[in-house]
């Protein structure tokens, strides 16, 4: 195992000095941004809804066995900060990062730690992977690229503010979103900026940003304010823009709509869900909206062939028909447990929750078929599925590889 430490070299902080807000559970952390520019920033933490506690877990007869293949400690996780630092997979490795700046690579089959790099930087976005790179973004407005083979640092680039989503990597480019609304196209080999795309940020947004998705030489992103855009990967030009939902209401909080989860590409189609808005199917080529229906989500969306799966704000898990958006089933026994975005695994849908449990649901009707506990720390990111193995990491940094037992 190789252990590498990257010194703090010439850090230049952007104009957003937000930091991470400590929370014990998944609350909405809202950013109040000044209307003129982004030189002023405040964080707003609304009071949590204590009217009803998370729903108690219901008993059921397990229909499948689940076994843990291996377990490892992947850094210190995110602790009590609400940060989405998803697991990534590349070249047979599972990549994990924590807020303290530790990036680790594990053999996907055995769990052996292959390398670990200590950046001594507060990581708030990533890891993104591709083109032989592991890329993370920091609270200090840095984008850092590591070699996927041994974790050695290759380059770092300064952007205008903190990174709150995984950079997109592919096609010789790294695409990173900063918290002030700028999107950077960086050369994957050197980190040199090739283009910048600027969007104004609404007065009120959810803390976080949808990760950019690279597909068909396009950069697809959901924006605060309910818009979906496609940029040219090569030059950053706007190719199309669509409004998924229009903000409505008497107050700023009522009018808060945001796309905080990344779009999912399935063939020629895109699927997207907004907070306080809609779930939609969109034509990838030109952004034509094929269907929408009312729904609110910050957790995200999963797609499997003919079915779209959504975790809504209340904690319902929905299965929708992908061509029309019609409801197929709804699982309502995880209310207020803050389940993650759903992922498809064989004949099942899998989500994690705030208490560290992983739930397995049957695809045909949403019934529970298995449940396993990772640890007491909650699970914020959707599990990662590679072939027939499911990888889950808690906010405390416990990483487990799980498989349906024979």
mmCIF file with all atom_site columns, C-alpha atoms in Angstrom, residues 19 36 59 64 135-136 192 253 350:
data_model
loop_
_atom_site.group_PDB
_atom_site.id
_atom_site.type_symbol
_atom_site.label_atom_id
_atom_site.label_alt_id
_atom_site.label_comp_id
_atom_site.label_asym_id
_atom_site.label_entity_id
_atom_site.label_seq_id
_atom_site.pdbx_PDB_ins_code
_atom_site.Cartn_x
_atom_site.Cartn_y
_atom_site.Cartn_z
_atom_site.occupancy
_atom_site.B_iso_or_equiv
_atom_site.pdbx_formal_charge
_atom_site.auth_seq_id
_atom_site.auth_comp_id
_atom_site.auth_asym_id
_atom_site.auth_atom_id
_atom_site.pdbx_PDB_model_num
ATOM 1 C CA . UNK A 1 19  ? -17.262 26.035  5.468   1.00 0.00 ? 19  UNK A CA 1
ATOM 2 C CA . UNK A 1 36  ? -25.403 41.224  -6.527  1.00 0.00 ? 36  UNK A CA 1
ATOM 3 C CA . UNK A 1 59  ? -40.822 -6.394  10.719  1.00 0.00 ? 59  UNK A CA 1
ATOM 4 C CA . UNK A 1 64  ? -33.165 -13.217 0.333   1.00 0.00 ? 64  UNK A CA 1
ATOM 5 C CA . UNK A 1 135 ? -10.522 14.212  -9.012  1.00 0.00 ? 135 UNK A CA 1
ATOM 6 C CA . UNK A 1 136 ? -11.814 15.963  -5.897  1.00 0.00 ? 136 UNK A CA 1
ATOM 7 C CA . UNK A 1 192 ? -5.432  24.302  -17.336 1.00 0.00 ? 192 UNK A CA 1
ATOM 8 C CA . UNK A 1 253 ? -38.851 29.837  0.884   1.00 0.00 ? 253 UNK A CA 1
ATOM 9 C CA . UNK A 1 350 ? -31.618 -0.652  -2.655  1.00 0.00 ? 350 UNK A CA 1
#
